[in-house]
Short mmCIF file of C-alpha atoms in Angstrom, two decimals:
data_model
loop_
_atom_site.label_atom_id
_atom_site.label_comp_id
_atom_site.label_asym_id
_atom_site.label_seq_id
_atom_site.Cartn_x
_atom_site.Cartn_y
_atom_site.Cartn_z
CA UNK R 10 50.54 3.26 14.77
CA UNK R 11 47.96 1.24 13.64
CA UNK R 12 45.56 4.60 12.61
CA UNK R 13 45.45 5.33 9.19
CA UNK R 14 44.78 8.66 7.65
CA UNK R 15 41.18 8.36 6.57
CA UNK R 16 40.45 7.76 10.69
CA UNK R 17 41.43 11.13 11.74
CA UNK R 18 38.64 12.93 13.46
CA UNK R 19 37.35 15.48 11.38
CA UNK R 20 38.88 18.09 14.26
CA UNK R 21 41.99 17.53 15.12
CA UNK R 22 42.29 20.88 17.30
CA UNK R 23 41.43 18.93 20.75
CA UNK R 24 44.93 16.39 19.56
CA UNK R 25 46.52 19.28 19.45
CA UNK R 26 45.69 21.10 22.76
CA UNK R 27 45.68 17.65 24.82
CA UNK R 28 49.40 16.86 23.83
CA UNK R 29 49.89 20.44 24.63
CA UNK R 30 48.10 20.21 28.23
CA UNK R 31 51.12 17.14 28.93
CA UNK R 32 54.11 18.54 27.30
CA UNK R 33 55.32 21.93 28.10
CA UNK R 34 57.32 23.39 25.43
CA UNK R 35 58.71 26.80 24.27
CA UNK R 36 59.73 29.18 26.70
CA UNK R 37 58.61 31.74 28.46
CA UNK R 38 59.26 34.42 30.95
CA UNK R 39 63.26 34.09 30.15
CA UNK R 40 63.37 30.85 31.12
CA UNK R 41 62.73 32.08 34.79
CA UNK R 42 59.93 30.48 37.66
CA UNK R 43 57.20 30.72 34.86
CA UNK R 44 58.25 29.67 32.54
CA UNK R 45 55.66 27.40 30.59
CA UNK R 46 58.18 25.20 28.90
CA UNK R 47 59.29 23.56 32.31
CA UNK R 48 57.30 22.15 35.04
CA UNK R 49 56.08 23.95 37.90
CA UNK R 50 55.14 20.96 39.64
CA UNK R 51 56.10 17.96 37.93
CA UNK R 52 54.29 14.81 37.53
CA UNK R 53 54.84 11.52 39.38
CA UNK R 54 55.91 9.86 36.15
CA UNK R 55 58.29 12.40 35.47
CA UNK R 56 59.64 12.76 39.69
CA UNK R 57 60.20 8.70 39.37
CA UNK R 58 62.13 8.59 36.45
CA UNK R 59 64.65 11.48 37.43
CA UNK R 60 64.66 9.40 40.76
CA UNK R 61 66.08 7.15 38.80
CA UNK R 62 68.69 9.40 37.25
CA UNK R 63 69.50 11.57 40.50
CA UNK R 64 72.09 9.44 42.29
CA UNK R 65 74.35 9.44 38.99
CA UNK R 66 73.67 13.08 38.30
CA UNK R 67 75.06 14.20 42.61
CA UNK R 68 78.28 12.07 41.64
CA UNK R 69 78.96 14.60 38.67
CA UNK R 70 78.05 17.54 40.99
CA UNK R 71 80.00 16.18 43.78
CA UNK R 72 82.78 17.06 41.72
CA UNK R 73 81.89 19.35 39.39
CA UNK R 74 79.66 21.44 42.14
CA UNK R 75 79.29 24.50 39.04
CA UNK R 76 76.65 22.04 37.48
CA UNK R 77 74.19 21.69 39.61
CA UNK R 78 73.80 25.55 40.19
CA UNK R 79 70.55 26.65 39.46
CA UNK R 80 69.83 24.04 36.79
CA UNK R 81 66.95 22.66 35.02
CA UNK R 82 67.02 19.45 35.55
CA UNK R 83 63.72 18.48 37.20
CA UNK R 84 62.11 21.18 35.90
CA UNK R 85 62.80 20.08 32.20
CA UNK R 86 62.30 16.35 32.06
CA UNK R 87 59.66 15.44 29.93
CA UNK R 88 59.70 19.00 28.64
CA UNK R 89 59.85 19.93 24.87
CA UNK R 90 62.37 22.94 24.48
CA UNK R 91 62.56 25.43 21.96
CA UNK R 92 64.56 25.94 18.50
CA UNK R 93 63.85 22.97 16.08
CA UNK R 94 62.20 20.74 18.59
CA UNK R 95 58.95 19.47 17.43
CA UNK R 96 56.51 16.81 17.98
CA UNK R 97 54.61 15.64 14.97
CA UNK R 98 51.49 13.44 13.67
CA UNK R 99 53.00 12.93 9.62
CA UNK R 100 51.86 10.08 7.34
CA UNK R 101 54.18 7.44 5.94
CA UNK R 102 53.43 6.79 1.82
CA UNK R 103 50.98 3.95 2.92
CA UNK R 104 48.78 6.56 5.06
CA UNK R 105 49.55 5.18 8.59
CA UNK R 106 49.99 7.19 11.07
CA UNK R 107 53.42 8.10 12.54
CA UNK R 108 55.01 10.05 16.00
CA UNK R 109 57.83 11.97 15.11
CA UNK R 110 59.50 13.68 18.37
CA UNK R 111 63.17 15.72 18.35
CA UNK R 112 64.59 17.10 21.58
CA UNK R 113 67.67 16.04 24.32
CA UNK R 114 68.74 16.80 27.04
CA UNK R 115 67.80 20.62 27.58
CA UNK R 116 68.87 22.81 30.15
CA UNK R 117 71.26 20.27 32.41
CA UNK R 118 72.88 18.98 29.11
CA UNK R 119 73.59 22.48 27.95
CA UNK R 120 75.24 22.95 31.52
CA UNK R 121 77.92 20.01 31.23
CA UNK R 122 78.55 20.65 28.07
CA UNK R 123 79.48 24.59 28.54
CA UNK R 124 81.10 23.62 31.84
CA UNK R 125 83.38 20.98 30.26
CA UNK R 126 83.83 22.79 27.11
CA UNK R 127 85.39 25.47 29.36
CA UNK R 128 87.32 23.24 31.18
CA UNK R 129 89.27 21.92 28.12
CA UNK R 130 90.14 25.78 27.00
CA UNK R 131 91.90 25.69 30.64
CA UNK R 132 94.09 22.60 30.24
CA UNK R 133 94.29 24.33 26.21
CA UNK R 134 96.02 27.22 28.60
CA UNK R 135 97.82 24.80 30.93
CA UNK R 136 99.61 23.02 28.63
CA UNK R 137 100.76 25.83 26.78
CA UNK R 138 98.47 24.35 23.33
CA UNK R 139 98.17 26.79 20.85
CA UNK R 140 95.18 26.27 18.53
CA UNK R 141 94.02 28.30 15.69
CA UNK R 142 90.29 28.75 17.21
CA UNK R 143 89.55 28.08 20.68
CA UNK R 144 86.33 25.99 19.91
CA UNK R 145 89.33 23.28 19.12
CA UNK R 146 89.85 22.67 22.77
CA UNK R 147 89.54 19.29 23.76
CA UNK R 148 90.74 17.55 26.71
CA UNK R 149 92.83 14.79 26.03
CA UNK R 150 92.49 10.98 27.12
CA UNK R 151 93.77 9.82 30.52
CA UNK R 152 93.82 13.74 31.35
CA UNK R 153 92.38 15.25 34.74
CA UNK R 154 89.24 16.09 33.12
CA UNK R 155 88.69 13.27 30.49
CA UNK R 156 86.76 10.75 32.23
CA UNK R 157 84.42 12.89 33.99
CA UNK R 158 83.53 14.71 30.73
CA UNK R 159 82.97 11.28 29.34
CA UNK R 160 80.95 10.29 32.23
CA UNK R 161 78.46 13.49 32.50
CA UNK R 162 78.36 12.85 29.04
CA UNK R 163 76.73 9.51 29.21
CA UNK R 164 74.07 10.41 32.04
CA UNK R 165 73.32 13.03 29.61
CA UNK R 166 72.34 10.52 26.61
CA UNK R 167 70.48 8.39 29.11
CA UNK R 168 68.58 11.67 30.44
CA UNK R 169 67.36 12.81 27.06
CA UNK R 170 66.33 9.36 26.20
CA UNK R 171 63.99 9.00 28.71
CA UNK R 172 63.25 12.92 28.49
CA UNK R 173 61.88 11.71 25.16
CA UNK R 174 60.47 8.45 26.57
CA UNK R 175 58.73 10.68 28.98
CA UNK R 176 57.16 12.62 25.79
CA UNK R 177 56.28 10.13 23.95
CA UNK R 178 54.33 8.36 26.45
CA UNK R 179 52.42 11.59 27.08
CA UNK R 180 52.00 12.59 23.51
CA UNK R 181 50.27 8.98 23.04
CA UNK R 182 48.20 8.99 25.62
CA UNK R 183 46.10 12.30 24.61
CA UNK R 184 46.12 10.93 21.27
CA UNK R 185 44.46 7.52 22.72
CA UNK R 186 41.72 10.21 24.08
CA UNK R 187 40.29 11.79 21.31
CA UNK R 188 41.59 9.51 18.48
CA UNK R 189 40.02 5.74 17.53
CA UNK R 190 41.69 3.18 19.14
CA UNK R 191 45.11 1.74 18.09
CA UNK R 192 48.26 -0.30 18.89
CA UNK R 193 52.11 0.77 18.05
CA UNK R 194 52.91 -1.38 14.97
CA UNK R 195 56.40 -0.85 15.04
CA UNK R 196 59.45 -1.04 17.21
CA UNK R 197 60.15 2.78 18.55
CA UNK R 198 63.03 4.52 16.09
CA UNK R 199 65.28 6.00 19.16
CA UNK R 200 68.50 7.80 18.31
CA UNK R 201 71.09 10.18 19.60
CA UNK R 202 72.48 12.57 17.66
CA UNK R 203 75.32 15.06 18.87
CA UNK R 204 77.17 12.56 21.24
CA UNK R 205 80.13 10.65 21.49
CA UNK R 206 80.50 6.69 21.78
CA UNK R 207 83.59 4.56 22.05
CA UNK R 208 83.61 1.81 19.37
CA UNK R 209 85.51 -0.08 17.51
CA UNK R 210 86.69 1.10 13.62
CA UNK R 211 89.39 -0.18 11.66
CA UNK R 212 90.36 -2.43 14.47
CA UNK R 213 91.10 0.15 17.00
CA UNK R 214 88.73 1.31 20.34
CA UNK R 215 88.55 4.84 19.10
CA UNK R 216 86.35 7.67 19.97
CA UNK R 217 83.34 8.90 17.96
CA UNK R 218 81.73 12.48 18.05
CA UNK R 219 78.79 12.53 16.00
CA UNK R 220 77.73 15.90 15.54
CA UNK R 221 74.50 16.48 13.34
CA UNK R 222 74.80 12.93 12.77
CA UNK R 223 73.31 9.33 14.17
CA UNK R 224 74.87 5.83 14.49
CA UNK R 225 74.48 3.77 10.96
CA UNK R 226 75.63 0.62 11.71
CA UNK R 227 74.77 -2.35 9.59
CA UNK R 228 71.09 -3.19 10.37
CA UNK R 229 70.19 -0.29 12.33
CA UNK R 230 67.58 2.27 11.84
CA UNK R 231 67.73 6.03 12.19
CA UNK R 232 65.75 8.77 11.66
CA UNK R 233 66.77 11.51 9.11
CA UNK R 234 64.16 14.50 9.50
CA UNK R 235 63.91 17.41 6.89
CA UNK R 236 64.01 20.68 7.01
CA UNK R 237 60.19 22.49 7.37
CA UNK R 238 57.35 21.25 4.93
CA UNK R 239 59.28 18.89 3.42
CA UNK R 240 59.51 15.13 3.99
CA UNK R 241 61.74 12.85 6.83
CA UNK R 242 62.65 9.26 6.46
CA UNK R 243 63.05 5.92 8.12
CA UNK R 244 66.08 4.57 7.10
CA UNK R 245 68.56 1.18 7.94
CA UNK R 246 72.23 1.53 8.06
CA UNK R 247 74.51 0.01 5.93
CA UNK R 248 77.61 -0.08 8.33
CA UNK R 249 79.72 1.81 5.84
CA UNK R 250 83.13 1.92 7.51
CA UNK R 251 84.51 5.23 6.11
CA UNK R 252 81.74 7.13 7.64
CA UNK R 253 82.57 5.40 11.08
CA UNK R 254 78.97 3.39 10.59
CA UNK R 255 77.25 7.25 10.33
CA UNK R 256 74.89 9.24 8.04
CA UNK R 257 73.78 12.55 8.54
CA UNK R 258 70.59 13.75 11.45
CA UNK R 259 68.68 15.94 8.76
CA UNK R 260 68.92 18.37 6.20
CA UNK R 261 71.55 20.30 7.93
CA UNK R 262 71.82 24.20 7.91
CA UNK R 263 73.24 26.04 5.30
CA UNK R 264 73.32 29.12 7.06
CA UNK R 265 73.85 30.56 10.59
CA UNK R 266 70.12 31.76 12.47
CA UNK R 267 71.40 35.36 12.25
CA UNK R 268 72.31 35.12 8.48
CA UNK R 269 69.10 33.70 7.96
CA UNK R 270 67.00 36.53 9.48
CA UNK R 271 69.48 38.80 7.70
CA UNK R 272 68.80 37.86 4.40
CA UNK R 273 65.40 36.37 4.41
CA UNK R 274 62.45 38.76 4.96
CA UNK R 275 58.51 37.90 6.88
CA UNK R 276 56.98 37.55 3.26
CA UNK R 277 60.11 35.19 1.70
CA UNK R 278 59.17 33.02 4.82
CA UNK R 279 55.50 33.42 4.14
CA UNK R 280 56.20 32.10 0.33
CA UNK R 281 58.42 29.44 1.01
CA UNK R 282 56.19 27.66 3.69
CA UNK R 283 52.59 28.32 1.44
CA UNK R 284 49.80 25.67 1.73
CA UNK R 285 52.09 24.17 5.10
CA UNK R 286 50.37 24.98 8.48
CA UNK R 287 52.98 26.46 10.48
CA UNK R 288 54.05 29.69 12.25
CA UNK R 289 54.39 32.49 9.99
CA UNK R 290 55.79 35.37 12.03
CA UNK R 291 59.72 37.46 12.17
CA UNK R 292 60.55 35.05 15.38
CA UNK R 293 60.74 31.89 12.87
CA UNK R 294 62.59 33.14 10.19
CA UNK R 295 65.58 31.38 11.13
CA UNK R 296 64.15 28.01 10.78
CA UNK R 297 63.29 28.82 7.63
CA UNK R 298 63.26 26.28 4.83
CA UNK R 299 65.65 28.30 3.06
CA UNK R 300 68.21 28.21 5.99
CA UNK R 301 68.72 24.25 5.09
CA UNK R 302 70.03 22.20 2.73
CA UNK R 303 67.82 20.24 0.37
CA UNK R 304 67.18 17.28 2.36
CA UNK R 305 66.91 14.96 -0.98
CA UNK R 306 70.28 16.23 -2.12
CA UNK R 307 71.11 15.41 1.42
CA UNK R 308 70.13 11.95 0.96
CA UNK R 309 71.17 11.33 -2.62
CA UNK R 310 74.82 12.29 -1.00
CA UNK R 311 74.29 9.30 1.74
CA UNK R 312 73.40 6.88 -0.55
CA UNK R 313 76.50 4.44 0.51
CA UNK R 314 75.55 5.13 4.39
CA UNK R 315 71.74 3.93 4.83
CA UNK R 316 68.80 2.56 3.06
CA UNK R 317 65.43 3.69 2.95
CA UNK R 318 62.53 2.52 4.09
CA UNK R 319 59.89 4.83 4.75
CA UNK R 320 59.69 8.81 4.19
CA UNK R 321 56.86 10.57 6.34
CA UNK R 322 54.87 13.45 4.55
CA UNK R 323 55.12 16.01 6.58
CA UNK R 324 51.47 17.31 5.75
CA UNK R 325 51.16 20.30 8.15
CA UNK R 326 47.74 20.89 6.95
CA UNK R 327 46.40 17.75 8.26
CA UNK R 328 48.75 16.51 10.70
CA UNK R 329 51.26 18.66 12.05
CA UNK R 330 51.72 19.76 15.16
CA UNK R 331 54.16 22.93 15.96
CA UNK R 332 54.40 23.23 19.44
CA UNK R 333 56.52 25.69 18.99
CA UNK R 334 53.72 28.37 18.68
CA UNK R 335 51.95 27.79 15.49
CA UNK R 336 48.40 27.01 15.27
CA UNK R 337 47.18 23.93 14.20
CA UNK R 338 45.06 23.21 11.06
CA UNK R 339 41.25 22.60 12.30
CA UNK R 340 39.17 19.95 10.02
CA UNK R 341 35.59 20.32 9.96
CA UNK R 342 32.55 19.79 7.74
CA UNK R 343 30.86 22.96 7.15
CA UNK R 344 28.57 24.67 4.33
CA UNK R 345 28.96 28.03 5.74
CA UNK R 346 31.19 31.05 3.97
CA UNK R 347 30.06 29.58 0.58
CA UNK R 348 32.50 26.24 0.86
CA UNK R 349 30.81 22.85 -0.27
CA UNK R 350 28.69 20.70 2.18
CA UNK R 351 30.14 16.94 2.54
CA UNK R 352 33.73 18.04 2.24
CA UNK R 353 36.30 18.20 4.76
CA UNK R 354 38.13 22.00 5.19
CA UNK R 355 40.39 23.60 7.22
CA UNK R 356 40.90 26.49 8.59
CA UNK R 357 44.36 28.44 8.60
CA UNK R 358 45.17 30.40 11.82
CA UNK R 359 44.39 34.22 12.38
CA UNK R 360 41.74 33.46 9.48
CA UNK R 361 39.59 31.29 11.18
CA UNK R 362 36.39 33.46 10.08
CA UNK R 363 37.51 33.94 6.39
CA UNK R 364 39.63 30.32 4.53
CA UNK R 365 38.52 27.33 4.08
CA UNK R 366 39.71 24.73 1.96
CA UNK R 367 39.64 20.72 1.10
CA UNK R 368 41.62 17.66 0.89
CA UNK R 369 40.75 14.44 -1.04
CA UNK R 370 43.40 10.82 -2.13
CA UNK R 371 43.35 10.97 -5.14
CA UNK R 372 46.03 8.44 -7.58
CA UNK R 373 48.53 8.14 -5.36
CA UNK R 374 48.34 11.75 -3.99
CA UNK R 375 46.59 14.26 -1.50
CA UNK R 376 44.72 17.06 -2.79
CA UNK R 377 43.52 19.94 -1.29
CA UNK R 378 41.75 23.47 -1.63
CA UNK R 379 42.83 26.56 0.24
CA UNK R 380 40.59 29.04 -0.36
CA UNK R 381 37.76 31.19 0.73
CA UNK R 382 36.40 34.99 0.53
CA UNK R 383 39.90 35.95 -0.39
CA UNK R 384 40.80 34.05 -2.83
CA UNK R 385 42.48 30.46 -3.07
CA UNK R 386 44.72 27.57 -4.40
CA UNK R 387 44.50 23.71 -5.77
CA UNK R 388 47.24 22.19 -3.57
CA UNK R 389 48.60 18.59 -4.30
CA UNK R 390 50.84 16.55 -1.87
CA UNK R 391 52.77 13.68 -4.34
CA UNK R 392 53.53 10.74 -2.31
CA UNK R 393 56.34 9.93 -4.04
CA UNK R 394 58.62 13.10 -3.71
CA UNK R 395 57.14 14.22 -0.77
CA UNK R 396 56.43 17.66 -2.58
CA UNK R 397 53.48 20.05 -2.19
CA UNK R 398 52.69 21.75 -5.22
CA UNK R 399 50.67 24.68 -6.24
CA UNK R 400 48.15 25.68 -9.06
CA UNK R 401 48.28 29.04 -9.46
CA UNK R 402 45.32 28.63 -11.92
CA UNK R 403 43.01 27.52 -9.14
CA UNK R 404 43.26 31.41 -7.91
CA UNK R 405 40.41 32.94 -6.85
CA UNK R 406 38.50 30.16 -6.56
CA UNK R 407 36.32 29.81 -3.02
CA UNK R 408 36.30 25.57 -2.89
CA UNK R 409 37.20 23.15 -4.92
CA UNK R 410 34.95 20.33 -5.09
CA UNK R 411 35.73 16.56 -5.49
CA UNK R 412 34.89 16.15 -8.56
CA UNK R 413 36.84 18.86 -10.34
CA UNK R 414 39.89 17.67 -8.29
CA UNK R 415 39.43 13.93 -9.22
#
């Protein structure tokens, strides 16, 4: 956008609950008729554009009659979901303002995948295929089954594009009321990830499945988010043809969610995401930053496969929003709990009464305090790695005023 990041509002809490107000997300209720992460009535915008899907989607049903059972579809367009989905306000190194949103095609892609996935263990069984693991199934081409996979597939990609369409459009919207006016600068970064495409490689029509990764061909931008509280990119393919014109969707996990709760406790979580605004409770421990790979060791391995041309600072406590759960950081000017007039502080959650702290440019970099009748830190943001960094020997400390920091 056009907003830079010395035009935020000093607040930033009524962002945060207005996106919230237009995008359900999470779930509730097991995912049954409350559920606050679908629509209980949904919007015109959102009833016209799966008008515009529906006649496609009763063809695959027609056939396939399992997958329209009792499925979200209507209910979850235009609706976040759970897991690693996220919508986020981050700053690119030159301080404007970006829109970062991850999610697909939720409950109604989950259902054609499962059903076809199922479908291929059958013909597995048919044909008398033996296969070391059953997750090997596939269903080969010209077979009963191949086409219409291929097909549900496709309405799927074009559902969760305009599921995020549908987003966006919302998320920008509440920003336009309580934000200064501005214009999108740049042409929307929109990519797929866990799909398959038929293209051309090596002079063949051959099938891609891109799982955990995105398109890369020569010229084409992609998104490559990291893992929590540490930076994502913009980046332009290079069209590398032993990759099949591919790089990688984001840090990647390096663990399963249930080794990751094994081995990681509430306060390893609580250390690893210090001084990032996020949720800090046992139901996030699998998204841990520990449970993924280093995204710049990530991206030093991808070298050959894309350029880069931006990385966005994930600074949770300015911009991010989790709508996952987690509170978001609150920015005011106050002179109350002993914190310096004329200084901009935030306010972690559960501790609203208690912390405060600062933030201040400063070379290059974004400082901040976080501090208050319990003690604090000097944090620094570098622009350059995209790393926060602590000073332990700020401890203790209530504020930290500009002028110490600069």
């Amino acid at each position: 956008t056009t907003l830079h990041g010395n035009q935020l509002p000093d607040s930033l809490a009524a962002v945060r609950l207005a996106i919230e107000s237009v995008v359900p997300h999470g779930r509730t209720d097991n995912a049954g008729p409350n559920d606050k992460g679908a629509w209980q009535d949904a919007p015109e915008p959102v009833r016209h554009a799966w008008g515009a899907l529906q006649q496609e989607f009763e063809k695959i049903v027609e056939k396939h009659p399992r997958i329209g059972t009792r499925v979200n579809h209507l209910s979850h367009l235009g609706t976040l979901g759970t897991g690693n989905h996220f919508i986020e306000l981050c700053l690119d190194q030159e301080e404007r303002l970006w829109v970062m949103l991850h999610s697909g095609s939720r409950g109604v892609g989950n259902r054609i995948g499962s059903y076809f996935i199922e479908k291929a263990r059958e013909e597995m069984q048919r044909w008398f295929v033996h296969l070391p693991d059953q997750d090997l199934a596939y269903l080969p081409e010209g077979s009963q089954y191949f086409y219409d996979y291929v097909g549900a597939v496709h309405w799927a990609q074009a559902y969760a594009r305009r599921n995020r369409e549908l987003m966006m459009a919302a998320t920008l919207k509440a920003m336009a009321e309580h934000l200064p006016e501005f214009v999108l600068t740049e042409e929307a970064v929109n990519c797929h990830h866990n799909y398959i495409s038929q293209e051309e490689h090596y002079g063949q029509r051959v099938w891609v499945t891109r799982k955990g990764a995105v398109r890369a061909g020569k010229g084409e931008l992609g998104i490559i988010p990291g893992s929590m509280g540490t930076r994502s990119y913009i980046v332009r393919g290079k069209g590398h043809e032993a990759s099949f014109h591919s790089c990688s969707h984001g840090a990647g996990r390096q663990m399963s969610r249930s080794e990751a709760k094994r081995r990681f406790s509430l306060e390893d979580h609580i250390a690893a995401t210090a001084g990032i605004e996020c949720r800090k409770d046992a139901d996030v421990i699998d998204e841990t930053p520990m449970a993924y790979k280093s995204i710049d060791a990530v991206m030093a391995a991808q070298e050959e496969l894309a350029d880069v041309l931006l990385f966005l600072a994930e600074l949770a406590t300015v911009t991010k929003i989790d709508l996952a759960g987690a509170a978001l950081v609150e920015l005011t000017k106050s002179a109350d709990q002993g914190v310096q007039a004329n200084e901009l502080y935030f306010m972690p959650p559960k501790t609203f009464q208690n912390h405060h702290g600062g933030m201040i440019v400063h070379d290059g970099a974004l400082y901040g305090a976080n501090g208050g009748n319990e003690g604090g830190h000097l944090i620094c943001l570098d622009f350059q790695t995209g790393k926060i960094q602590w000073d332990e020997r700020s401890r203790g400390r209530a504020g930290v005023r500009k002028g110490s920091i600069a």
